[in-house]
PDB file of C-alpha atoms and ligand atoms in Angstrom:
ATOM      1  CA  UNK A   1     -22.915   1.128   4.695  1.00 93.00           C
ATOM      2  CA  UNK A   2     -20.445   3.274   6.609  1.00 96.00           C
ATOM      3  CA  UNK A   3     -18.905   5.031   4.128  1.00 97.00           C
ATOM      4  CA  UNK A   4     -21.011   6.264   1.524  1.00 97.00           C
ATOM      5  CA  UNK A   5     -19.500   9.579   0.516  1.00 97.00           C
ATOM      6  CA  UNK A   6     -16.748  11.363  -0.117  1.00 98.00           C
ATOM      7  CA  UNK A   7     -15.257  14.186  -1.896  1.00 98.00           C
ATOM      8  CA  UNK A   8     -11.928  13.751  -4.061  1.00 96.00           C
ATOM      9  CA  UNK A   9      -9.046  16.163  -4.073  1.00 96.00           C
ATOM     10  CA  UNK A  10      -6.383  15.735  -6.817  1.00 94.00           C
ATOM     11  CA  UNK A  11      -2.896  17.766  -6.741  1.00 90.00           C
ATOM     12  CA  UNK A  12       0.793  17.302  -7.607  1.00 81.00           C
ATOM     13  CA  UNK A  13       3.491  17.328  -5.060  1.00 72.00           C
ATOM     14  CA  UNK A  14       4.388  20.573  -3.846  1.00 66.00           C
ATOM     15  CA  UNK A  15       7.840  20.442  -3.632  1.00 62.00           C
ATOM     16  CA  UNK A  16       8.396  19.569  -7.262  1.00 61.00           C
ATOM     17  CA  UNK A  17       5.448  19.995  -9.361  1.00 58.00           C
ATOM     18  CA  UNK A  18       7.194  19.089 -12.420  1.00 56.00           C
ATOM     19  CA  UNK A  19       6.749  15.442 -10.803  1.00 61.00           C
ATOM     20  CA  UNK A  20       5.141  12.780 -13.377  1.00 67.00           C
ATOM     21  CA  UNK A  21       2.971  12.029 -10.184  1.00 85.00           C
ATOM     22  CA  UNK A  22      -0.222  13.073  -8.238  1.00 91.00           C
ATOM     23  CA  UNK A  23      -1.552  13.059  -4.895  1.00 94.00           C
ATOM     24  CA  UNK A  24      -5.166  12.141  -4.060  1.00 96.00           C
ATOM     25  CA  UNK A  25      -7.017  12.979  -0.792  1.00 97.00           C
ATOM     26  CA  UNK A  26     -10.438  11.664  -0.258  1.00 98.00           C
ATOM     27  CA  UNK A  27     -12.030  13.807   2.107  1.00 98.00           C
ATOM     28  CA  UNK A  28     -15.165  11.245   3.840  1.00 98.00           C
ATOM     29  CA  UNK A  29     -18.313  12.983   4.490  1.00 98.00           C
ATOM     30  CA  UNK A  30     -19.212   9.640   6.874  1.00 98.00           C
ATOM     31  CA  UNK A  31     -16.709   9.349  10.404  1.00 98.00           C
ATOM     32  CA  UNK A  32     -14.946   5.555   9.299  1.00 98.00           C
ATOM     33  CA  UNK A  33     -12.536   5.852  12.738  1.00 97.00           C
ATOM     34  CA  UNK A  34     -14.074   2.500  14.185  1.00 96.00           C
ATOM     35  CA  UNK A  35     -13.195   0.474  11.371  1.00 97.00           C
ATOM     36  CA  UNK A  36      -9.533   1.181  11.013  1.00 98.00           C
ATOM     37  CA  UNK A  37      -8.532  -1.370  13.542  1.00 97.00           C
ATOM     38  CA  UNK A  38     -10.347  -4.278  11.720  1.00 97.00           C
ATOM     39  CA  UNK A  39      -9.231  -3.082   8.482  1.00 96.00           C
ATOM     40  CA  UNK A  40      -5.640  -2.973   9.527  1.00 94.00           C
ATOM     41  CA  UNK A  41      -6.256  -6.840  10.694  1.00 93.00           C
ATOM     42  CA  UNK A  42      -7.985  -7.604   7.057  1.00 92.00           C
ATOM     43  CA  UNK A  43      -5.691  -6.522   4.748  1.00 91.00           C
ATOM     44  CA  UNK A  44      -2.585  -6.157   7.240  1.00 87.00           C
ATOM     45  CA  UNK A  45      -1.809  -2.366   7.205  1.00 89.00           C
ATOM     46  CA  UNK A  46       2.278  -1.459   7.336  1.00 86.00           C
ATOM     47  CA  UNK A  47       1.705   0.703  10.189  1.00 90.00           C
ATOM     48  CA  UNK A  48      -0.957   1.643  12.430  1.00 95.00           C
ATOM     49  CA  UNK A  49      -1.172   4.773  14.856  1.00 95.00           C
ATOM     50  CA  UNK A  50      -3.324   4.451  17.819  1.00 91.00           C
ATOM     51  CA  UNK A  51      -4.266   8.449  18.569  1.00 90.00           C
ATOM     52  CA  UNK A  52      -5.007   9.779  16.312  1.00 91.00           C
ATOM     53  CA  UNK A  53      -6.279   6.407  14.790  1.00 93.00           C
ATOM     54  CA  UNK A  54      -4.420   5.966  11.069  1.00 97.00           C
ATOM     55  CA  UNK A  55      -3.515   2.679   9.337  1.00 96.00           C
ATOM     56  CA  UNK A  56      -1.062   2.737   5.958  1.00 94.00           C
ATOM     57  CA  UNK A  57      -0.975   0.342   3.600  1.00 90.00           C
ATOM     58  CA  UNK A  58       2.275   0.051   1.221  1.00 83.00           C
ATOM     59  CA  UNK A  59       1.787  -1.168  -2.289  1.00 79.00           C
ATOM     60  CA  UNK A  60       3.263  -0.919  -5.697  1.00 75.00           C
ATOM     61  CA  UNK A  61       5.147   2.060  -4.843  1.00 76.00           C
ATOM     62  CA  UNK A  62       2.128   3.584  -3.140  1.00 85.00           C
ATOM     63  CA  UNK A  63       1.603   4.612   0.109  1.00 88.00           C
ATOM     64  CA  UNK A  64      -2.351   4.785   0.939  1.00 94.00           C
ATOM     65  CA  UNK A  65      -3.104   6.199   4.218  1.00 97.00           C
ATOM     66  CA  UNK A  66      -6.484   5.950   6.144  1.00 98.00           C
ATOM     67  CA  UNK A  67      -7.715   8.199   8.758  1.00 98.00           C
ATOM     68  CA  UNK A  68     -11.413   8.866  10.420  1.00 98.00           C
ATOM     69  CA  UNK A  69     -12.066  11.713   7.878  1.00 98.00           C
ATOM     70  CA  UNK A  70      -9.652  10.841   4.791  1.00 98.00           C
ATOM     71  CA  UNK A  71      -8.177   8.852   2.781  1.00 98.00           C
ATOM     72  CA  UNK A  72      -4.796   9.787   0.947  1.00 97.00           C
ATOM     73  CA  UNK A  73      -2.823   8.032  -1.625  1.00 95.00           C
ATOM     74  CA  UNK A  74       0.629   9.051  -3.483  1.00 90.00           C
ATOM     75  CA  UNK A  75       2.451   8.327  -6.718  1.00 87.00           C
ATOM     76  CA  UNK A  76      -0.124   8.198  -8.941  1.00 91.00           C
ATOM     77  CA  UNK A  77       0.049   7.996 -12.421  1.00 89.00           C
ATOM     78  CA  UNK A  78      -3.227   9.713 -13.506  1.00 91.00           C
ATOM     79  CA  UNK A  79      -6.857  10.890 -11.721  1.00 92.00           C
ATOM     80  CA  UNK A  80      -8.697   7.226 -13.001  1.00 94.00           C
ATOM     81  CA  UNK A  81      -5.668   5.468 -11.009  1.00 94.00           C
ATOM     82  CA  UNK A  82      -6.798   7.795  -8.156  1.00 95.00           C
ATOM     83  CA  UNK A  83     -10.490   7.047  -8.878  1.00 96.00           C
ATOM     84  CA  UNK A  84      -9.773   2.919  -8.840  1.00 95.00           C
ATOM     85  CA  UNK A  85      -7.436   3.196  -5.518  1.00 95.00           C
ATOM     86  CA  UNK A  86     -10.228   4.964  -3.439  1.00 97.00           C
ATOM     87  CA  UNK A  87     -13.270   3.245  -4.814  1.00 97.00           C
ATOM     88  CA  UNK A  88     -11.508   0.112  -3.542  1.00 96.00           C
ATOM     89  CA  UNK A  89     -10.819   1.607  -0.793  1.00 97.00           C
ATOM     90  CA  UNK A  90     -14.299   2.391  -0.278  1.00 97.00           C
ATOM     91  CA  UNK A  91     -15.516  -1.107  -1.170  1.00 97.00           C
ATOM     92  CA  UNK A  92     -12.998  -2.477   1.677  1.00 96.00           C
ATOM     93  CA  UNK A  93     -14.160  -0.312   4.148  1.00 98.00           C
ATOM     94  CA  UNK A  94     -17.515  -1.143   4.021  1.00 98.00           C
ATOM     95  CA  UNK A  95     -17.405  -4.625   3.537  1.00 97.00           C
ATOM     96  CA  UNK A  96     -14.921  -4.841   6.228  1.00 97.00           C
ATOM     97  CA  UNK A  97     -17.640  -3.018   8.874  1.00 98.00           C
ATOM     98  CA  UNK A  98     -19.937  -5.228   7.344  1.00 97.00           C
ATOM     99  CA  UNK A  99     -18.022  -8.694   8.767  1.00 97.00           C
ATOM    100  CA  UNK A 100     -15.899  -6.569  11.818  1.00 97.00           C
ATOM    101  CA  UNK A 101     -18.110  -9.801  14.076  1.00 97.00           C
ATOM    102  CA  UNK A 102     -15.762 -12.266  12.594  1.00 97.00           C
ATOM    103  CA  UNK A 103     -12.888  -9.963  12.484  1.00 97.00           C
ATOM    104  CA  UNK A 104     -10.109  -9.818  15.433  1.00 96.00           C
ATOM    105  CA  UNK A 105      -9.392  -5.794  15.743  1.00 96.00           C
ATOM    106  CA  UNK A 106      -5.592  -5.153  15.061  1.00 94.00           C
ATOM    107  CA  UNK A 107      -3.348  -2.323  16.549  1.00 95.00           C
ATOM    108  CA  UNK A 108      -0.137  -2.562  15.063  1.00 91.00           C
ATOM    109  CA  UNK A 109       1.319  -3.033  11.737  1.00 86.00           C
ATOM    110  CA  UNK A 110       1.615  -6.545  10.230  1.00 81.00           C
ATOM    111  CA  UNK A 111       5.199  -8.144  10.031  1.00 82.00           C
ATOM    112  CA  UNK A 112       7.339  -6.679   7.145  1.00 83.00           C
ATOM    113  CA  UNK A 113       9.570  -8.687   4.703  1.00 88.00           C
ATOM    114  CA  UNK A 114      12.837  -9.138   5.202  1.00 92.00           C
ATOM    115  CA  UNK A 115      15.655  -7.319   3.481  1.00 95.00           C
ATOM    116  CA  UNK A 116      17.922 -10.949   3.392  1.00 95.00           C
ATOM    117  CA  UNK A 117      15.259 -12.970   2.393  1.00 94.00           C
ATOM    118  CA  UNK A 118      14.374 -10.644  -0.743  1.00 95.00           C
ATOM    119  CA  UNK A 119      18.518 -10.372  -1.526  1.00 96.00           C
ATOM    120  CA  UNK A 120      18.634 -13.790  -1.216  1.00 95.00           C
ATOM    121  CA  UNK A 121      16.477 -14.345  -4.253  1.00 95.00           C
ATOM    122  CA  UNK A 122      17.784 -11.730  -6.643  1.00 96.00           C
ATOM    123  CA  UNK A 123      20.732 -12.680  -8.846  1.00 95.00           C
ATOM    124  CA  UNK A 124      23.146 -10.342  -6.422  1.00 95.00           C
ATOM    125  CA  UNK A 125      25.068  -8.985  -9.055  1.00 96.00           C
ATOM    126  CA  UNK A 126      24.888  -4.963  -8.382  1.00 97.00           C
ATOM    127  CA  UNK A 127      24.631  -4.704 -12.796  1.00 97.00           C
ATOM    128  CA  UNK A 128      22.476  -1.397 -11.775  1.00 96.00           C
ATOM    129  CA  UNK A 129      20.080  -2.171 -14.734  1.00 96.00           C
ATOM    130  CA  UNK A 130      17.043  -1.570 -11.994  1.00 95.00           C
ATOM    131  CA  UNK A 131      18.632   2.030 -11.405  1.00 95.00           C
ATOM    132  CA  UNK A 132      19.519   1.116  -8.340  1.00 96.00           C
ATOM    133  CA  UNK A 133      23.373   1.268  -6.820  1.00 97.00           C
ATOM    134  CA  UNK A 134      23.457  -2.328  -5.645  1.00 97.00           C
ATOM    135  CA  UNK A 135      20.537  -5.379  -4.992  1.00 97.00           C
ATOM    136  CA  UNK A 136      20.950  -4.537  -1.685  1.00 97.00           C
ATOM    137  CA  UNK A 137      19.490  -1.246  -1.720  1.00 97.00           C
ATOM    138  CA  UNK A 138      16.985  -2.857  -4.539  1.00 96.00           C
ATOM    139  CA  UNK A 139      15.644  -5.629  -2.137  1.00 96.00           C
ATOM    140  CA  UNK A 140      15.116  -2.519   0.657  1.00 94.00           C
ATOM    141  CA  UNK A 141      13.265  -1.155  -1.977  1.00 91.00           C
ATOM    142  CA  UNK A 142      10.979  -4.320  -2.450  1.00 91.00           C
ATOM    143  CA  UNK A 143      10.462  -4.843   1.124  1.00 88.00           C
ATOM    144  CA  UNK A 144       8.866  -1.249   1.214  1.00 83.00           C
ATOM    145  CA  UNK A 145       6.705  -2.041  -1.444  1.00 78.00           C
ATOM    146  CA  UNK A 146       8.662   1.147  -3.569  1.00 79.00           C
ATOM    147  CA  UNK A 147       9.195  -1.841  -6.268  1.00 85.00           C
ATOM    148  CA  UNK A 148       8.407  -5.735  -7.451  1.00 86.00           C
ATOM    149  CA  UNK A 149      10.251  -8.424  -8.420  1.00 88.00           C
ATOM    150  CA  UNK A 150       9.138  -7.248 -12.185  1.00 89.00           C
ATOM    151  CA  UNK A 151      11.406  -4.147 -11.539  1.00 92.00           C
ATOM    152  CA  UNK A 152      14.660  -6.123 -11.647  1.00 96.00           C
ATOM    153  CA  UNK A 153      15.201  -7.467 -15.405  1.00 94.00           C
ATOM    154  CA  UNK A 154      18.043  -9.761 -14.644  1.00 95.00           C
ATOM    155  CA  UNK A 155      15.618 -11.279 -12.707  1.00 93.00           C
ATOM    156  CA  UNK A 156      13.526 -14.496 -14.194  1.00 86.00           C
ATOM    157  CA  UNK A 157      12.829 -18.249 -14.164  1.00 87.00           C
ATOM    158  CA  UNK A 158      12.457 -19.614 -10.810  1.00 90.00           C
ATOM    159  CA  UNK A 159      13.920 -16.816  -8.792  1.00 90.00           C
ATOM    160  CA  UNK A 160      11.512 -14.665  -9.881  1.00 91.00           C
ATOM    161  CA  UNK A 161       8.675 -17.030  -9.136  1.00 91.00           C
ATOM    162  CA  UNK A 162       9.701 -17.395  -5.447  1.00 92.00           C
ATOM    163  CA  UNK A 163      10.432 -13.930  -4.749  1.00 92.00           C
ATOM    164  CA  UNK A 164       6.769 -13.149  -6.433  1.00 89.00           C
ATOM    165  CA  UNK A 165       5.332 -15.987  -4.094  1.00 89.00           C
ATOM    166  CA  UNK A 166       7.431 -14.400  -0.699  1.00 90.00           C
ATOM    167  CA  UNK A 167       6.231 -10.818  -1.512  1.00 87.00           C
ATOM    168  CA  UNK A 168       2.573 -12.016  -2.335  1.00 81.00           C
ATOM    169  CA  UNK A 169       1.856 -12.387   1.861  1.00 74.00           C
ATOM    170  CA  UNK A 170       2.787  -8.518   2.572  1.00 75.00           C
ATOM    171  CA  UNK A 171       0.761  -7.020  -0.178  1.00 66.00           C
ATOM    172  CA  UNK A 172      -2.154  -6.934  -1.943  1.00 65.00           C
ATOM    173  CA  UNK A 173      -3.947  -6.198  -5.059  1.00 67.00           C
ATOM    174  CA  UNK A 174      -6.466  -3.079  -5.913  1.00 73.00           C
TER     175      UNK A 174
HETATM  176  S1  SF4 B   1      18.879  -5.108 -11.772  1.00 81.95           S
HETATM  177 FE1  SF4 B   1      18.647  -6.805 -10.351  1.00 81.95          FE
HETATM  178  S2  SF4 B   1      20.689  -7.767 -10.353  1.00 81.95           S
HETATM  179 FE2  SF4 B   1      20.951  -5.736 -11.182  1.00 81.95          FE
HETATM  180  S3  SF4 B   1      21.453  -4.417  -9.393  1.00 81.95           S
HETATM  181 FE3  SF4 B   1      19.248  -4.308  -9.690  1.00 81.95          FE
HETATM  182  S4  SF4 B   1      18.480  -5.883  -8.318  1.00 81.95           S
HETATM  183 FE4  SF4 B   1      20.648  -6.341  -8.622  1.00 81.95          FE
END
């Protein structure tokens, strides 16, 4: 097992801490910096920095960040959503190292969705009921991984099938 420790630090954003949110760092007793390249290839990290080695992963309007020593997430809603996030974290890491043989090492982030593909599929009618000023700047939103499909309640039927189906091969589920 490479990781098999770590020790977790909860706080709330500095700048406002009013915010409904937290921010977890997981600070790893073990040195993971040789598997970030393979797990950037398994589960197809947004970005990944070569020195110092970091990969970030995008999803449902988190960003979860992985370094050597640490692992940070944002926007959570409570410490057990911070507990689940890194404990699957943890699990990937390991069982990543455990298969990096069959694994092709990555070192740069995996193709993003595409703002006109996402617009395409929402009902393009700038209503504002997602809190948003137009679909446009919705569907940038979505391509981040800020928001889902669910997010947009004109949204439904087929539509909101396909747009599911397109955004299921950029993200993934903890
Ligand atoms: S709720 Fe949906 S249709 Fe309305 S502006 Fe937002 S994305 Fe567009």
């Amino acid at each position: 097992m490479l990781l098999k420790s770590y020790t977790k630090e909860i706080s709330r954003p500095a700048c406002n801490p009013s915010f409904q949110s937290l921010h977890c760092i997981a600070h790893l007793d073990q040195d993971i910096g040789e598997v970030l390249p393979y797990l950037n290839a398994s589960l197809g990290g947004f970005e990944y920095l070569k020195d110092p080695p970091a990969v970030t992963f995008r999803t449902q309007g988190k960003i979860i960040t992985v370094h050597p020593r640490e692992i940070a997430v944002n926007a959570l809603r409570d410490e057990q959503e911070a507990d689940k996030i890194v404990e699957w974290m943890k699990r990937e890491i390991n069982e990543t190292w455990e298969k990096r043989d069959e694994i092709t090492p990555r070192y740069e982030g995996a193709p993003k969705p595409k703002v006109f593909e996402i617009l395409k599929l929402l009902p393009k009618t700038n209503c504002r009921e997602c809190g948003f000023p137009t679909c446009m700047v919705f569907a940038a939103k979505i391509a981040e991984g800020a928001k889902g499909s669910e997010d947009c309640p004109a949204l439904e039927g087929e539509k909101s099938e396909k747009l599911k189906d397109y955004m299921s091969g950029f993200r993934f589920d903890y």
